[in-house]
N, CA, C and O atoms as a GROMACS GRO file, in nm:
protein
  548
    1MET      N    1   0.083  -0.120   0.000
    1MET     CA    2   0.000   0.000   0.000
    1MET      C    3   0.087   0.125   0.000
    1MET      O    4   0.070   0.211   0.086
    2GLY      N    5   0.176   0.137  -0.091
    2GLY     CA    6   0.256   0.257  -0.103
    2GLY      C    7   0.368   0.263  -0.002
    2GLY      O    8   0.377   0.181   0.089
    3LEU      N    9   0.452   0.361  -0.019
    3LEU     CA   10   0.562   0.384   0.072
    3LEU      C   11   0.516   0.486   0.175
    3LEU      O   12   0.480   0.598   0.139
    4LYS      N   13   0.518   0.449   0.302
    4LYS     CA   14   0.469   0.538   0.406
    4LYS      C   15   0.582   0.623   0.460
    4LYS      O   16   0.693   0.575   0.481
    5LEU      N   17   0.552   0.749   0.484
    5LEU     CA   18   0.647   0.838   0.549
    5LEU      C   19   0.624   0.831   0.699
    5LEU      O   20   0.510   0.830   0.744
    6ALA      N   21   0.732   0.826   0.775
    6ALA     CA   22   0.718   0.828   0.919
    6ALA      C   23   0.672   0.966   0.962
    6ALA      O   24   0.709   1.067   0.902
    7ALA      N   25   0.591   0.970   1.066
    7ALA     CA   26   0.535   1.097   1.112
    7ALA      C   27   0.644   1.197   1.148
    7ALA      O   28   0.629   1.316   1.124
    8GLN      N   29   0.755   1.150   1.206
    8GLN     CA   30   0.860   1.241   1.247
    8GLN      C   31   0.955   1.274   1.133
    8GLN      O   32   1.040   1.362   1.148
    9ASN      N   33   0.944   1.206   1.019
    9ASN     CA   34   1.037   1.229   0.910
    9ASN      C   35   0.977   1.328   0.812
    9ASN      O   36   0.885   1.294   0.737
   10ASP      N   37   1.028   1.448   0.812
   10ASP     CA   38   0.979   1.550   0.721
   10ASP      C   39   1.089   1.593   0.625
   10ASP      O   40   1.088   1.704   0.573
   11SER      N   41   1.185   1.503   0.603
   11SER     CA   42   1.298   1.541   0.518
   11SER      C   43   1.268   1.526   0.370
   11SER      O   44   1.342   1.580   0.288
   12TYR      N   45   1.161   1.454   0.333
   12TYR     CA   46   1.131   1.437   0.191
   12TYR      C   47   1.110   1.573   0.128
   12TYR      O   48   1.028   1.653   0.174
   13GLY      N   49   1.182   1.598   0.022
   13GLY     CA   50   1.167   1.724  -0.050
   13GLY      C   51   1.261   1.832   0.000
   13GLY      O   52   1.284   1.930  -0.071
   14LYS      N   53   1.316   1.818   0.119
   14LYS     CA   54   1.407   1.919   0.170
   14LYS      C   55   1.550   1.893   0.122
   14LYS      O   56   1.619   1.986   0.080
   15SER      N   57   1.593   1.769   0.129
   15SER     CA   58   1.730   1.739   0.086
   15SER      C   59   1.739   1.730  -0.066
   15SER      O   60   1.847   1.749  -0.122
   16LYS      N   61   1.629   1.703  -0.132
   16LYS     CA   62   1.621   1.692  -0.277
   16LYS      C   63   1.716   1.586  -0.332
   16LYS      O   64   1.748   1.587  -0.451
   17GLY      N   65   1.760   1.495  -0.246
   17GLY     CA   66   1.842   1.384  -0.290
   17GLY      C   67   1.974   1.425  -0.352
   17GLY      O   68   2.020   1.358  -0.444
   18LYS      N   69   2.035   1.531  -0.306
   18LYS     CA   70   2.158   1.580  -0.367
   18LYS      C   71   2.282   1.510  -0.311
   18LYS      O   72   2.292   1.484  -0.191
   19LEU      N   73   2.374   1.483  -0.401
   19LEU     CA   74   2.506   1.435  -0.361
   19LEU      C   75   2.592   1.557  -0.333
   19LEU      O   76   2.554   1.670  -0.366
   20GLY      N   77   2.707   1.535  -0.273
   20GLY     CA   78   2.795   1.646  -0.240
   20GLY      C   79   2.833   1.731  -0.360
   20GLY      O   80   2.852   1.852  -0.346
   21ASP      N   81   2.844   1.670  -0.477
   21ASP     CA   82   2.885   1.748  -0.595
   21ASP      C   83   2.766   1.813  -0.666
   21ASP      O   84   2.783   1.870  -0.773
   22GLY      N   85   2.648   1.805  -0.607
   22GLY     CA   86   2.530   1.871  -0.663
   22GLY      C   87   2.455   1.788  -0.765
   22GLY      O   88   2.355   1.835  -0.819
   23VAL      N   89   2.500   1.666  -0.793
   23VAL     CA   90   2.430   1.581  -0.888
   23VAL      C   91   2.318   1.507  -0.814
   23VAL      O   92   2.342   1.449  -0.708
   24SER      N   93   2.201   1.510  -0.867
   24SER     CA   94   2.088   1.444  -0.803
   24SER      C   95   2.112   1.294  -0.799
   24SER      O   96   2.156   1.234  -0.897
   25VAL      N   97   2.081   1.234  -0.685
   25VAL     CA   98   2.093   1.088  -0.672
   25VAL      C   99   2.007   1.020  -0.778
   25VAL      O  100   2.051   0.923  -0.841
   26MET      N  101   1.888   1.069  -0.798
   26MET     CA  102   1.799   1.006  -0.896
   26MET      C  103   1.853   1.021  -1.038
   26MET      O  104   1.832   0.933  -1.122
   27ASP      N  105   1.921   1.131  -1.066
   27ASP     CA  106   1.978   1.149  -1.199
   27ASP      C  107   2.097   1.057  -1.223
   27ASP      O  108   2.131   1.029  -1.338
   28SER      N  109   2.160   1.011  -1.116
   28SER     CA  110   2.279   0.929  -1.133
   28SER      C  111   2.249   0.780  -1.148
   28SER      O  112   2.338   0.703  -1.184
   29ILE      N  113   2.125   0.738  -1.120
   29ILE     CA  114   2.095   0.596  -1.134
   29ILE      C  115   2.057   0.563  -1.278
   29ILE      O  116   1.997   0.646  -1.346
   30PRO      N  117   2.091   0.443  -1.324
   30PRO     CA  118   2.065   0.407  -1.464
   30PRO      C  119   1.925   0.348  -1.486
   30PRO      O  120   1.907   0.262  -1.572
   31LEU      N  121   1.827   0.393  -1.409
   31LEU     CA  122   1.690   0.347  -1.422
   31LEU      C  123   1.603   0.464  -1.463
   31LEU      O  124   1.631   0.578  -1.426
   32ASN      N  125   1.498   0.438  -1.539
   32ASN     CA  126   1.406   0.542  -1.582
   32ASN      C  127   1.308   0.571  -1.469
   32ASN      O  128   1.235   0.483  -1.424
   33VAL      N  129   1.306   0.697  -1.423
   33VAL     CA  130   1.220   0.736  -1.313
   33VAL      C  131   1.149   0.867  -1.348
   33VAL      O  132   1.211   0.962  -1.394
   34LEU      N  133   1.017   0.868  -1.325
   34LEU     CA  134   0.936   0.989  -1.341
   34LEU      C  135   0.863   1.015  -1.211
   34LEU      O  136   0.825   0.921  -1.141
   35GLY      N  137   0.843   1.141  -1.177
   35GLY     CA  138   0.764   1.180  -1.062
   35GLY      C  139   0.642   1.255  -1.108
   35GLY      O  140   0.643   1.322  -1.212
   36CYS      N  141   0.536   1.242  -1.030
   36CYS     CA  142   0.408   1.302  -1.070
   36CYS      C  143   0.340   1.362  -0.947
   36CYS      O  144   0.340   1.302  -0.840
   37ASP      N  145   0.282   1.479  -0.965
   37ASP     CA  146   0.204   1.544  -0.860
   37ASP      C  147   0.068   1.474  -0.853
   37ASP      O  148  -0.003   1.472  -0.954
   38PRO      N  149   0.029   1.418  -0.739
   38PRO     CA  150  -0.097   1.344  -0.731
   38PRO      C  151  -0.222   1.430  -0.737
   38PRO      O  152  -0.333   1.378  -0.752
   39LYS      N  153  -0.207   1.561  -0.726
   39LYS     CA  154  -0.324   1.649  -0.734
   39LYS      C  155  -0.353   1.691  -0.877
   39LYS      O  156  -0.469   1.698  -0.919
   40THR      N  157  -0.246   1.718  -0.953
   40THR     CA  158  -0.263   1.768  -1.089
   40THR      C  159  -0.234   1.662  -1.195
   40THR      O  160  -0.271   1.678  -1.311
   41PHE      N  161  -0.167   1.554  -1.152
   41PHE     CA  162  -0.122   1.448  -1.243
   41PHE      C  163  -0.026   1.500  -1.349
   41PHE      O  164  -0.015   1.444  -1.458
   42LYS      N  165   0.042   1.610  -1.315
   42LYS     CA  166   0.148   1.661  -1.402
   42LYS      C  167   0.279   1.593  -1.365
   42LYS      O  168   0.311   1.575  -1.248
   43ILE      N  169   0.353   1.556  -1.468
   43ILE     CA  170   0.486   1.500  -1.448
   43ILE      C  171   0.574   1.617  -1.405
   43ILE      O  172   0.589   1.716  -1.478
   44ASP      N  173   0.632   1.605  -1.286
   44ASP     CA  174   0.713   1.716  -1.235
   44ASP      C  175   0.859   1.678  -1.215
   44ASP      O  176   0.938   1.758  -1.166
   45TYR      N  177   0.894   1.555  -1.254
   45TYR     CA  178   1.033   1.514  -1.245
   45TYR      C  179   1.060   1.404  -1.346
   45TYR      O  180   0.980   1.312  -1.362
   46ALA      N  181   1.172   1.413  -1.413
   46ALA     CA  182   1.221   1.307  -1.502
   46ALA      C  183   1.371   1.300  -1.481
   46ALA      O  184   1.442   1.399  -1.498
   47ASN      N  185   1.419   1.183  -1.443
   47ASN     CA  186   1.564   1.173  -1.426
   47ASN      C  187   1.631   1.165  -1.563
   47ASN      O  188   1.565   1.150  -1.666
   48ARG      N  189   1.762   1.175  -1.562
   48ARG     CA  190   1.839   1.179  -1.687
   48ARG      C  191   1.812   1.057  -1.773
   48ARG      O  192   1.796   1.069  -1.895
   49ALA      N  193   1.805   0.938  -1.711
   49ALA     CA  194   1.781   0.815  -1.788
   49ALA      C  195   1.646   0.820  -1.858
   49ALA      O  196   1.635   0.779  -1.974
   50SER      N  197   1.543   0.872  -1.790
   50SER     CA  198   1.411   0.883  -1.853
   50SER      C  199   1.412   0.980  -1.970
   50SER      O  200   1.355   0.952  -2.075
   51VAL      N  201   1.476   1.094  -1.950
   51VAL     CA  202   1.482   1.194  -2.058
   51VAL      C  203   1.547   1.132  -2.181
   51VAL      O  204   1.496   1.146  -2.292
   52GLU      N  205   1.659   1.065  -2.161
   52GLU     CA  206   1.728   1.004  -2.275
   52GLU      C  207   1.646   0.893  -2.339
   52GLU      O  208   1.637   0.886  -2.461
   53ALA      N  209   1.584   0.807  -2.258
   53ALA     CA  210   1.503   0.698  -2.312
   53ALA      C  211   1.382   0.752  -2.387
   53ALA      O  212   1.347   0.702  -2.494
   54LEU      N  213   1.317   0.853  -2.330
   54LEU     CA  214   1.200   0.911  -2.398
   54LEU      C  215   1.240   0.982  -2.526
   54LEU      O  216   1.165   0.980  -2.623
   55ASN      N  217   1.356   1.045  -2.528
   55ASN     CA  218   1.403   1.105  -2.653
   55ASN      C  219   1.424   0.998  -2.759
   55ASN      O  220   1.397   1.021  -2.876
   56ASN      N  221   1.473   0.881  -2.718
   56ASN     CA  222   1.491   0.771  -2.813
   56ASN      C  223   1.358   0.714  -2.862
   56ASN      O  224   1.352   0.654  -2.969
   57LEU      N  225   1.253   0.734  -2.785
   57LEU     CA  226   1.118   0.685  -2.822
   57LEU      C  227   1.029   0.797  -2.875
   57LEU      O  228   0.909   0.777  -2.894
   58ALA      N  229   1.085   0.914  -2.899
   58ALA     CA  230   1.004   1.033  -2.932
   58ALA      C  231   0.909   1.010  -3.049
   58ALA      O  232   0.799   1.066  -3.050
   59ASP      N  233   0.950   0.931  -3.148
   59ASP     CA  234   0.862   0.907  -3.263
   59ASP      C  235   0.740   0.823  -3.225
   59ASP      O  236   0.646   0.814  -3.303
   60LEU      N  237   0.740   0.761  -3.106
   60LEU     CA  238   0.626   0.682  -3.060
   60LEU      C  239   0.539   0.759  -2.960
   60LEU      O  240   0.429   0.714  -2.926
   61LEU      N  241   0.587   0.873  -2.914
   61LEU     CA  242   0.513   0.954  -2.817
   61LEU      C  243   0.413   1.043  -2.889
   61LEU      O  244   0.422   1.062  -3.011
   62PRO      N  245   0.317   1.098  -2.814
   62PRO     CA  246   0.225   1.193  -2.877
   62PRO      C  247   0.301   1.306  -2.945
   62PRO      O  248   0.410   1.344  -2.902
   63GLU      N  249   0.244   1.358  -3.049
   63GLU     CA  250   0.310   1.463  -3.128
   63GLU      C  251   0.356   1.578  -3.039
   63GLU      O  252   0.279   1.629  -2.957
   64GLY      N  253   0.481   1.618  -3.057
   64GLY     CA  254   0.536   1.730  -2.982
   64GLY      C  255   0.592   1.694  -2.846
   64GLY      O  256   0.645   1.781  -2.777
   65VAL      N  257   0.580   1.568  -2.806
   65VAL     CA  258   0.629   1.526  -2.674
   65VAL      C  259   0.761   1.452  -2.691
   65VAL      O  260   0.776   1.368  -2.779
   66SER      N  261   0.856   1.485  -2.604
   66SER     CA  262   0.986   1.417  -2.602
   66SER      C  263   1.034   1.414  -2.459
   66SER      O  264   0.970   1.469  -2.369
   67GLY      N  265   1.146   1.351  -2.438
   67GLY     CA  266   1.205   1.353  -2.305
   67GLY      C  267   1.240   1.493  -2.260
   67GLY      O  268   1.231   1.526  -2.141
   68ASP      N  269   1.279   1.576  -2.355
   68ASP     CA  270   1.320   1.713  -2.321
   68ASP      C  271   1.206   1.799  -2.270
   68ASP      O  272   1.230   1.896  -2.199
   69ASN      N  273   1.081   1.764  -2.304
   69ASN     CA  274   0.968   1.845  -2.257
   69ASN      C  275   0.864   1.764  -2.182
   69ASN      O  276   0.749   1.808  -2.170
   70ILE      N  277   0.901   1.647  -2.131
   70ILE     CA  278   0.804   1.564  -2.060
   70ILE      C  279   0.760   1.627  -1.928
   70ILE      O  280   0.645   1.614  -1.887
   71VAL      N  281   0.853   1.695  -1.860
   71VAL     CA  282   0.817   1.762  -1.735
   71VAL      C  283   0.720   1.875  -1.767
   71VAL      O  284   0.746   1.959  -1.854
   72GLY      N  285   0.608   1.877  -1.697
   72GLY     CA  286   0.503   1.975  -1.721
   72GLY      C  287   0.384   1.917  -1.795
   72GLY      O  288   0.275   1.975  -1.795
   73GLN      N  289   0.404   1.802  -1.859
   73GLN     CA  290   0.293   1.733  -1.926
   73GLN      C  291   0.210   1.658  -1.822
   73GLN      O  292   0.263   1.619  -1.718
   74THR      N  293   0.084   1.638  -1.848
   74THR     CA  294   0.005   1.553  -1.759
   74THR      C  295   0.015   1.410  -1.810
   74THR      O  296   0.046   1.386  -1.927
   75ILE      N  297  -0.012   1.316  -1.722
   75ILE     CA  298  -0.010   1.176  -1.761
   75ILE      C  299  -0.119   1.145  -1.863
   75ILE      O  300  -0.115   1.042  -1.930
   76ASP      N  301  -0.216   1.234  -1.875
   76ASP     CA  302  -0.328   1.214  -1.967
   76ASP      C  303  -0.282   1.194  -2.111
   76ASP      O  304  -0.351   1.128  -2.189
   77ILE      N  305  -0.168   1.250  -2.148
   77ILE     CA  306  -0.120   1.239  -2.286
   77ILE      C  307  -0.093   1.094  -2.326
   77ILE      O  308  -0.087   1.063  -2.445
   78PHE      N  309  -0.076   1.006  -2.227
   78PHE     CA  310  -0.045   0.866  -2.255
   78PHE      C  311  -0.168   0.775  -2.254
   78PHE      O  312  -0.156   0.655  -2.280
   79HIS      N  313  -0.287   0.830  -2.226
   79HIS     CA  314  -0.403   0.744  -2.205
   79HIS      C  315  -0.523   0.788  -2.288
   79HIS      O  316  -0.552   0.908  -2.300
   80LYS      N  317  -0.594   0.691  -2.343
   80LYS     CA  318  -0.716   0.720  -2.418
   80LYS      C  319  -0.828   0.760  -2.326
   80LYS      O  320  -0.911   0.845  -2.360
   81LYS      N  321  -0.832   0.699  -2.207
   81LYS     CA  322  -0.934   0.731  -2.106
   81LYS      C  323  -0.863   0.768  -1.975
   81LYS      O  324  -0.858   0.687  -1.883
   82PRO      N  325  -0.809   0.890  -1.967
   82PRO     CA  326  -0.729   0.927  -1.851
   82PRO      C  327  -0.805   0.926  -1.719
   82PRO      O  328  -0.743   0.914  -1.613
   83GLU      N  329  -0.936   0.937  -1.723
   83GLU     CA  330  -1.013   0.936  -1.598
   83GLU      C  331  -0.996   0.804  -1.523
   83GLU      O  332  -1.001   0.802  -1.400
   84TYR      N  333  -0.977   0.694  -1.596
   84TYR     CA  334  -0.956   0.564  -1.533
   84TYR      C  335  -0.824   0.565  -1.455
   84TYR      O  336  -0.821   0.526  -1.338
   85GLN      N  337  -0.716   0.609  -1.519
   85GLN     CA  338  -0.586   0.613  -1.452
   85GLN      C  339  -0.587   0.712  -1.335
   85GLN      O  340  -0.531   0.683  -1.230
   86ARG      N  341  -0.650   0.825  -1.353
   86ARG     CA  342  -0.656   0.924  -1.244
   86ARG      C  343  -0.728   0.866  -1.122
   86ARG      O  344  -0.684   0.886  -1.009
   87LYS      N  345  -0.836   0.795  -1.145
   87LYS     CA  346  -0.911   0.735  -1.034
   87LYS      C  347  -0.826   0.628  -0.965
   87LYS      O  348  -0.820   0.623  -0.842
   88MET      N  349  -0.761   0.544  -1.043
   88MET     CA  350  -0.678   0.437  -0.986
   88MET      C  351  -0.562   0.497  -0.907
   88MET      O  352  -0.531   0.449  -0.798
   89LEU      N  353  -0.496   0.601  -0.960
   89LEU     CA  354  -0.381   0.660  -0.895
   89LEU      C  355  -0.417   0.746  -0.774
   89LEU      O  356  -0.329   0.782  -0.696
   90ALA      N  357  -0.543   0.779  -0.758
   90ALA     CA  358  -0.587   0.859  -0.643
   90ALA      C  359  -0.615   0.774  -0.520
   90ALA      O  360  -0.637   0.828  -0.412
   91ASP      N  361  -0.615   0.643  -0.535
   91ASP     CA  362  -0.650   0.552  -0.425
   91ASP      C  363  -0.524   0.487  -0.368
   91ASP      O  364  -0.461   0.405  -0.435
   92PRO      N  365  -0.485   0.522  -0.244
   92PRO     CA  366  -0.362   0.466  -0.186
   92PRO      C  367  -0.360   0.313  -0.178
   92PRO      O  368  -0.252   0.254  -0.173
   93SER      N  369  -0.474   0.249  -0.178
   93SER     CA  370  -0.477   0.102  -0.168
   93SER      C  371  -0.434   0.034  -0.299
   93SER      O  372  -0.416  -0.088  -0.302
   94ASN      N  373  -0.417   0.110  -0.405
   94ASN     CA  374  -0.379   0.052  -0.534
   94ASN      C  375  -0.228   0.039  -0.555
   94ASN      O  376  -0.183  -0.002  -0.662
   95PHE      N  377  -0.150   0.072  -0.453
   95PHE     CA  378  -0.004   0.072  -0.470
   95PHE      C  379   0.061  -0.039  -0.391
   95PHE      O  380   0.013  -0.077  -0.285
   96PRO      N  381   0.171  -0.091  -0.443
   96PRO     CA  382   0.230  -0.061  -0.573
   96PRO      C  383   0.146  -0.119  -0.686
   96PRO      O  384   0.067  -0.211  -0.666
   97HIS      N  385   0.165  -0.063  -0.804
   97HIS     CA  386   0.091  -0.107  -0.922
   97HIS      C  387   0.191  -0.138  -1.032
   97HIS      O  388   0.280  -0.058  -1.061
   98ASN      N  389   0.176  -0.254  -1.094
   98ASN     CA  390   0.264  -0.295  -1.203
   98ASN      C  391   0.181  -0.322  -1.328
   98ASN      O  392   0.069  -0.372  -1.319
   99ALA      N  393   0.237  -0.287  -1.442
   99ALA     CA  394   0.168  -0.312  -1.568
   99ALA      C  395   0.270  -0.318  -1.681
   99ALA      O  396   0.377  -0.256  -1.674
  100VAL      N  397   0.237  -0.391  -1.784
  100VAL     CA  398   0.312  -0.389  -1.909
  100VAL      C  399   0.219  -0.326  -2.011
  100VAL      O  400   0.107  -0.374  -2.033
  101ILE      N  401   0.265  -0.219  -2.074
  101ILE     CA  402   0.183  -0.148  -2.171
  101ILE      C  403   0.254  -0.144  -2.305
  101ILE      O  404   0.375  -0.164  -2.314
  102ARG      N  405   0.176  -0.118  -2.408
  102ARG     CA  406   0.231  -0.108  -2.543
  102ARG      C  407   0.246   0.040  -2.580
  102ARG      O  408   0.156   0.121  -2.557
  103LEU      N  409   0.361   0.072  -2.638
  103LEU     CA  410   0.386   0.204  -2.695
  103LEU      C  411   0.437   0.178  -2.835
  103LEU      O  412   0.556   0.150  -2.856
  104GLY      N  413   0.347   0.186  -2.932
  104GLY     CA  414   0.382   0.149  -3.068
  104GLY      C  415   0.426   0.003  -3.068
  104GLY      O  416   0.354  -0.082  -3.016
  105PRO      N  417   0.541  -0.027  -3.127
  105PRO     CA  418   0.587  -0.166  -3.132
  105PRO      C  419   0.659  -0.210  -3.002
  105PRO      O  420   0.693  -0.327  -2.987
  106GLU      N  421   0.680  -0.116  -2.912
  106GLU     CA  422   0.754  -0.146  -2.789
  106GLU      C  423   0.659  -0.182  -2.675
  106GLU      O  424   0.545  -0.136  -2.669
  107LEU      N  425   0.710  -0.264  -2.584
  107LEU     CA  426   0.640  -0.293  -2.459
  107LEU      C  427   0.719  -0.228  -2.346
  107LEU      O  428   0.841  -0.234  -2.342
  108LEU      N  429   0.645  -0.166  -2.254
  108LEU     CA  430   0.707  -0.098  -2.141
  108LEU      C  431   0.659  -0.162  -2.011
  108LEU      O  432   0.539  -0.183  -1.992
  109ASP      N  433   0.752  -0.193  -1.924
  109ASP     CA  434   0.722  -0.248  -1.793
  109ASP      C  435   0.716  -0.130  -1.695
  109ASP      O  436   0.816  -0.062  -1.674
  110LEU      N  437   0.600  -0.108  -1.636
  110LEU     CA  438   0.580   0.006  -1.547
  110LEU      C  439   0.565  -0.041  -1.403
  110LEU      O  440   0.499  -0.142  -1.376
  111HIS      N  441   0.626   0.032  -1.312
  111HIS     CA  442   0.607   0.010  -1.170
  111HIS      C  443   0.575   0.146  -1.108
  111HIS      O  444   0.660   0.236  -1.107
  112VAL      N  445   0.453   0.160  -1.058
  112VAL     CA  446   0.410   0.286  -0.998
  112VAL      C  447   0.392   0.266  -0.849
  112VAL      O  448   0.333   0.167  -0.804
  113ASP      N  449   0.444   0.359  -0.772
  113ASP     CA  450   0.423   0.355  -0.628
  113ASP      C  451   0.393   0.495  -0.580
  113ASP      O  452   0.415   0.594  -0.651
  114ALA      N  453   0.343   0.503  -0.458
  114ALA     CA  454   0.306   0.631  -0.399
  114ALA      C  455   0.384   0.651  -0.271
  114ALA      O  456   0.413   0.556  -0.198
  115ILE      N  457   0.417   0.775  -0.245
  115ILE     CA  458   0.469   0.811  -0.114
  115ILE      C  459   0.349   0.865  -0.038
  115ILE      O  460   0.287   0.964  -0.076
  116ILE      N  461   0.318   0.795   0.069
  116ILE     CA  462   0.195   0.824   0.144
  116ILE      C  463   0.229   0.888   0.277
  116ILE      O  464   0.312   0.836   0.353
  117ALA      N  465   0.166   1.000   0.306
  117ALA     CA  466   0.188   1.072   0.430
  117ALA      C  467   0.126   0.995   0.547
  117ALA      O  468   0.042   0.908   0.526
  118PRO      N  469   0.167   1.027   0.670
  118PRO     CA  470   0.110   0.960   0.787
  118PRO      C  471  -0.042   0.970   0.796
  118PRO      O  472  -0.107   0.882   0.853
  119ASN      N  473  -0.099   1.076   0.740
  119ASN     CA  474  -0.245   1.091   0.744
  119ASN      C  475  -0.317   1.014   0.634
  119ASN      O  476  -0.439   1.021   0.621
  120GLY      N  477  -0.239   0.938   0.552
  120GLY     CA  478  -0.298   0.854   0.449
  120GLY      C  479  -0.311   0.919   0.312
  120GLY      O  480  -0.355   0.853   0.218
  121THR      N  481  -0.274   1.045   0.300
  121THR     CA  482  -0.283   1.110   0.169
  121THR      C  483  -0.160   1.080   0.086
  121THR      O  484  -0.051   1.057   0.139
  122ILE      N  485  -0.178   1.082  -0.043
  122ILE     CA  486  -0.068   1.057  -0.135
  122ILE      C  487   0.009   1.188  -0.154
  122ILE      O  488  -0.047   1.289  -0.196
  123LYS      N  489   0.139   1.183  -0.123
  123LYS     CA  490   0.223   1.302  -0.139
  123LYS      C  491   0.290   1.306  -0.276
  123LYS      O  492   0.306   1.414  -0.333
  124ARG      N  493   0.328   1.190  -0.329
  124ARG     CA  494   0.398   1.183  -0.457
  124ARG      C  495   0.366   1.052  -0.525
  124ARG      O  496   0.339   0.951  -0.460
  125LEU      N  497   0.368   1.054  -0.655
  125LEU     CA  498   0.360   0.933  -0.735
  125LEU      C  499   0.495   0.917  -0.805
  125LEU      O  500   0.548   1.012  -0.862
  126ILE      N  501   0.549   0.796  -0.799
  126ILE     CA  502   0.678   0.767  -0.860
  126ILE      C  503   0.661   0.651  -0.957
  126ILE      O  504   0.603   0.548  -0.922
  127LEU      N  505   0.711   0.668  -1.076
  127LEU     CA  506   0.704   0.565  -1.179
  127LEU      C  507   0.845   0.526  -1.220
  127LEU      O  508   0.926   0.612  -1.256
  128SER      N  509   0.875   0.399  -1.213
  128SER     CA  510   0.997   0.349  -1.277
  128SER      C  511   0.951   0.265  -1.395
  128SER      O  512   0.848   0.197  -1.388
  129TRP      N  513   1.027   0.270  -1.501
  129TRP     CA  514   0.984   0.202  -1.623
  129TRP      C  515   1.104   0.156  -1.704
  129TRP      O  516   1.214   0.210  -1.694
  130ALA      N  517   1.078   0.053  -1.784
  130ALA     CA  518   1.182  -0.001  -1.870
  130ALA      C  519   1.119  -0.058  -1.996
  130ALA      O  520   1.006  -0.107  -1.994
  131ILE      N  521   1.192  -0.050  -2.104
  131ILE     CA  522   1.149  -0.116  -2.228
  131ILE      C  523   1.171  -0.266  -2.206
  131ILE      O  524   1.281  -0.308  -2.172
  132CYS      N  525   1.067  -0.345  -2.228
  132CYS     CA  526   1.076  -0.489  -2.201
  132CYS      C  527   1.033  -0.572  -2.322
  132CYS      O  528   0.997  -0.689  -2.307
  133THR      N  529   1.037  -0.513  -2.439
  133THR     CA  530   0.990  -0.580  -2.560
  133THR      C  531   1.057  -0.715  -2.580
  133THR      O  532   0.989  -0.815  -2.603
  134GLU      N  533   1.186  -0.719  -2.571
  134GLU     CA  534   1.259  -0.845  -2.593
  134GLU      C  535   1.224  -0.949  -2.486
  134GLU      O  536   1.206  -1.066  -2.518
  135ARG      N  537   1.216  -0.908  -2.361
  135ARG     CA  538   1.183  -0.998  -2.251
  135ARG      C  539   1.046  -1.062  -2.268
  135ARG      O  540   1.027  -1.179  -2.235
  136GLU      N  541   0.950  -0.984  -2.319
  136GLU     CA  542   0.812  -1.030  -2.328
  136GLU      C  543   0.787  -1.116  -2.452
  136GLU      O  544   0.680  -1.177  -2.462
  137ARG      N  545   0.880  -1.122  -2.544
  137ARG     CA  546   0.860  -1.203  -2.666
  137ARG      C  547   0.875  -1.348  -2.638
  137ARG      O  548   0.861  -1.430  -2.729
   0.00000   0.00000   0.00000
């Protein structure tokens, strides 16, 4: 049921995951990670790996969307019926959530989780994803 924050731990968002040299920890990992605001469903974070991977898939993304401009887009751009995803992502009991989806000829393995505050509200949505076309064949 999501990742729970301890009541006394209010460091999320303050340290911003920075290393001593100023490079974001999330930017340094070789996994595709996106962050999403649970109120607006706008993508508000894309690590370096995601930006590069999405740029490589740009011809399969909605027109005008690439890794370089994914931040600020809503998740709705990826869904024919976004109200279904919004409803599912608004319920803390739905996490973690895993799915394999099709993007053109590619298959993507998605893992979505939520950071849940002590009061039960969703503070952040985090998506890790990978191209899994070869694995799924």
